PDB file of C-alpha atoms in Angstrom:
ATOM      1  CA  MET A   1      31.909 -15.562  91.938  1.00 57.00           C
ATOM      2  CA  ASP A   2      31.877 -19.063  91.686  1.00 76.00           C
ATOM      3  CA  MET A   3      28.999 -19.124  93.970  1.00 83.00           C
ATOM      4  CA  PHE A   4      26.682 -17.318  91.466  1.00 85.00           C
ATOM      5  CA  GLU A   5      28.213 -19.360  89.361  1.00 87.00           C
ATOM      6  CA  SER A   6      26.388 -22.577  90.426  1.00 88.00           C
ATOM      7  CA  ARG A   7      22.926 -21.074  91.772  1.00 88.00           C
ATOM      8  CA  VAL A   8      22.925 -19.558  87.718  1.00 88.00           C
ATOM      9  CA  GLU A   9      23.216 -23.251  86.184  1.00 88.00           C
ATOM     10  CA  LYS A  10      20.533 -24.549  89.069  1.00 89.00           C
ATOM     11  CA  TYR A  11      18.113 -21.485  88.954  1.00 90.00           C
ATOM     12  CA  TYR A  12      15.920 -23.713  87.109  1.00 89.00           C
ATOM     13  CA  THR A  13      15.815 -26.512  89.991  1.00 87.00           C
ATOM     14  CA  ASN A  14      14.156 -26.877  92.871  1.00 83.00           C
ATOM     15  CA  GLU A  15      18.156 -26.689  94.279  1.00 87.00           C
ATOM     16  CA  THR A  16      18.013 -23.033  94.855  1.00 85.00           C
ATOM     17  CA  SER A  17      15.319 -21.112  96.748  1.00 89.00           C
ATOM     18  CA  GLU A  18      12.273 -18.196  95.079  1.00 91.00           C
ATOM     19  CA  ALA A  19      14.837 -15.802  97.666  1.00 92.00           C
ATOM     20  CA  GLU A  20      18.041 -17.195  95.942  1.00 92.00           C
ATOM     21  CA  ASN A  21      16.111 -16.962  92.651  1.00 93.00           C
ATOM     22  CA  GLN A  22      14.873 -13.145  92.928  1.00 94.00           C
ATOM     23  CA  ALA A  23      18.374 -12.294  93.723  1.00 92.00           C
ATOM     24  CA  ILE A  24      20.005 -13.040  91.065  1.00 93.00           C
ATOM     25  CA  ASP A  25      16.775 -11.470  89.279  1.00 94.00           C
ATOM     26  CA  VAL A  26      18.027  -8.205  90.961  1.00 93.00           C
ATOM     27  CA  PHE A  27      21.151  -8.413  90.359  1.00 91.00           C
ATOM     28  CA  GLN A  28      21.089  -9.176  87.061  1.00 94.00           C
ATOM     29  CA  THR A  29      18.238  -5.875  85.846  1.00 94.00           C
ATOM     30  CA  SER A  30      20.685  -3.914  87.280  1.00 92.00           C
ATOM     31  CA  LEU A  31      23.410  -4.447  86.204  1.00 92.00           C
ATOM     32  CA  GLU A  32      21.937  -5.085  83.343  1.00 94.00           C
ATOM     33  CA  CYS A  33      23.496  -8.485  82.486  1.00 95.00           C
ATOM     34  CA  CYS A  34      22.743 -12.169  81.549  1.00 95.00           C
ATOM     35  CA  GLY A  35      24.111 -15.231  83.674  1.00 94.00           C
ATOM     36  CA  PHE A  36      27.666 -15.684  84.196  1.00 94.00           C
ATOM     37  CA  ASP A  37      29.187 -16.300  80.640  1.00 93.00           C
ATOM     38  CA  SER A  38      26.115 -15.102  78.989  1.00 94.00           C
ATOM     39  CA  PHE A  39      22.611 -15.454  78.477  1.00 94.00           C
ATOM     40  CA  GLU A  40      24.107 -19.518  77.495  1.00 93.00           C
ATOM     41  CA  ASP A  41      24.083 -20.008  81.028  1.00 92.00           C
ATOM     42  CA  TYR A  42      20.681 -20.760  81.858  1.00 92.00           C
ATOM     43  CA  ASP A  43      18.175 -24.220  80.040  1.00 86.00           C
ATOM     44  CA  PRO A  44      15.826 -24.493  78.659  1.00 88.00           C
ATOM     45  CA  SER A  45      15.939 -20.166  78.464  1.00 91.00           C
ATOM     46  CA  PRO A  46      16.731 -17.716  80.334  1.00 94.00           C
ATOM     47  CA  PRO A  47      14.629 -16.003  83.059  1.00 95.00           C
ATOM     48  CA  GLU A  48      12.810 -12.623  82.511  1.00 95.00           C
ATOM     49  CA  SER A  49      14.751 -10.142  84.451  1.00 95.00           C
ATOM     50  CA  CYS A  50      17.577 -10.686  81.429  1.00 95.00           C
ATOM     51  CA  CYS A  51      15.628  -7.933  79.004  1.00 96.00           C
ATOM     52  CA  ARG A  52      15.400  -5.052  79.665  1.00 94.00           C
ATOM     53  CA  GLN A  53      11.422  -4.467  79.854  1.00 93.00           C
ATOM     54  CA  GLU A  54       9.942  -5.719  83.023  1.00 89.00           C
ATOM     55  CA  ASP A  55       6.778  -9.297  82.800  1.00 90.00           C
ATOM     56  CA  THR A  56       8.554 -10.036  78.847  1.00 93.00           C
ATOM     57  CA  ALA A  57       9.676 -13.609  78.810  1.00 93.00           C
ATOM     58  CA  TRP A  58      12.825 -14.352  76.553  1.00 92.00           C
ATOM     59  CA  ASP A  59      11.346 -14.932  73.640  1.00 93.00           C
ATOM     60  CA  GLU A  60       8.748 -12.110  73.386  1.00 95.00           C
ATOM     61  CA  CYS A  61      11.404  -9.716  74.331  1.00 95.00           C
ATOM     62  CA  PRO A  62      13.173  -8.111  71.776  1.00 95.00           C
ATOM     63  CA  THR A  63      16.676  -7.545  71.114  1.00 94.00           C
ATOM     64  CA  ALA A  64      17.835  -4.364  71.683  1.00 95.00           C
ATOM     65  CA  ASP A  65      16.269  -5.119  74.694  1.00 95.00           C
ATOM     66  CA  GLN A  66      17.844  -8.212  75.536  1.00 95.00           C
ATOM     67  CA  PHE A  67      20.999  -8.552  78.071  1.00 95.00           C
ATOM     68  CA  LYS A  68      23.454 -11.006  76.354  1.00 93.00           C
ATOM     69  CA  GLU A  69      26.231 -10.165  77.911  1.00 93.00           C
ATOM     70  CA  GLY A  70      27.524 -12.384  80.870  1.00 93.00           C
ATOM     71  CA  CYS A  71      27.490 -10.594  84.955  1.00 93.00           C
ATOM     72  CA  GLU A  72      31.147 -11.882  85.592  1.00 91.00           C
ATOM     73  CA  LYS A  73      32.535  -9.376  83.761  1.00 87.00           C
ATOM     74  CA  SER A  74      29.632  -5.795  85.251  1.00 86.00           C
ATOM     75  CA  MET A  75      30.441  -7.714  88.506  1.00 85.00           C
ATOM     76  CA  LYS A  76      34.097  -6.596  88.487  1.00 86.00           C
ATOM     77  CA  GLU A  77      33.498  -3.780  87.188  1.00 84.00           C
ATOM     78  CA  PHE A  78      30.843  -2.662  90.117  1.00 83.00           C
ATOM     79  CA  MET A  79      33.091  -4.115  92.277  1.00 82.00           C
ATOM     80  CA  ASP A  80      36.437  -1.912  91.334  1.00 81.00           C
ATOM     81  CA  GLY A  81      34.232   1.220  91.300  1.00 80.00           C
ATOM     82  CA  ALA A  82      32.748  -0.051  94.659  1.00 84.00           C
ATOM     83  CA  GLN A  83      36.651  -0.184  96.224  1.00 87.00           C
ATOM     84  CA  ASP A  84      37.587   3.607  96.853  1.00 85.00           C
ATOM     85  CA  LEU A  85      33.569   3.666  97.977  1.00 87.00           C
ATOM     86  CA  ILE A  86      34.689   1.228 100.970  1.00 89.00           C
ATOM     87  CA  ALA A  87      38.333   2.218 100.932  1.00 91.00           C
ATOM     88  CA  ALA A  88      36.574   6.051 101.830  1.00 93.00           C
ATOM     89  CA  VAL A  89      34.115   5.310 103.912  1.00 95.00           C
ATOM     90  CA  ILE A  90      36.864   2.753 106.079  1.00 96.00           C
ATOM     91  CA  GLY A  91      39.140   5.705 106.332  1.00 96.00           C
ATOM     92  CA  PHE A  92      36.151   8.730 107.266  1.00 97.00           C
ATOM     93  CA  ALA A  93      35.388   5.745 110.223  1.00 97.00           C
ATOM     94  CA  LEU A  94      39.051   5.347 111.322  1.00 97.00           C
ATOM     95  CA  LEU A  95      39.120   9.567 111.235  1.00 97.00           C
ATOM     96  CA  LEU A  96      36.099   9.568 113.903  1.00 97.00           C
ATOM     97  CA  ASN A  97      37.374   7.077 116.129  1.00 97.00           C
ATOM     98  CA  VAL A  98      40.895   8.725 116.606  1.00 97.00           C
ATOM     99  CA  VAL A  99      39.024  12.004 116.544  1.00 96.00           C
ATOM    100  CA  SER A 100      36.612   9.776 119.602  1.00 97.00           C
ATOM    101  CA  ILE A 101      39.039   8.934 122.175  1.00 96.00           C
ATOM    102  CA  ALA A 102      41.479  12.278 121.791  1.00 96.00           C
ATOM    103  CA  SER A 103      38.115  14.407 122.464  1.00 95.00           C
ATOM    104  CA  ALA A 104      38.199  11.311 125.050  1.00 94.00           C
ATOM    105  CA  CYS A 105      41.600  12.175 126.044  1.00 94.00           C
ATOM    106  CA  TYR A 106      41.072  15.562 126.218  1.00 93.00           C
ATOM    107  CA  ILE A 107      37.969  15.725 128.549  1.00 91.00           C
ATOM    108  CA  LYS A 108      39.488  13.129 131.482  1.00 89.00           C
ATOM    109  CA  ARG A 109      42.973  15.548 131.210  1.00 89.00           C
ATOM    110  CA  ASN A 110      40.452  19.024 131.993  1.00 87.00           C
ATOM    111  CA  THR A 111      37.603  17.583 134.431  1.00 85.00           C
ATOM    112  CA  VAL A 112      37.678  18.086 137.598  1.00 79.00           C
ATOM    113  CA  PRO A 113      37.303  15.140 140.318  1.00 75.00           C
ATOM    114  CA  TYR A 114      33.862  14.782 141.689  1.00 71.00           C
ATOM    115  CA  ASP A 115      35.276  14.123 144.875  1.00 68.00           C
ATOM    116  CA  LYS A 116      37.256  17.582 144.869  1.00 64.00           C
ATOM    117  CA  MET A 117      34.256  19.431 144.340  1.00 60.00           C
TER     118      MET A 117
END
């Protein structure tokens, strides 16, 4: 999370690339959040991605459509929800490996060697 926070702080400087800024924009739009702690993390003003309406500057964005809550809380909630999915995918991959190994052993044990045909 420190990396996200530092990128937010440097959003309007030349220290971040356009790709990094686009990643922040997508993240903020997807999670409907702005900045790390809040929209006040941006100086002079939050980017367009902090507004629910696309391509709308912060100053022109209706108050009801402004994302004012920081992304720290949203990131934690997203990661908590994703943990169960990640655990399920890893469990399925392990099960698939065990079945594959058992199948390979069964095939090896029950096939006639080529030289004995």
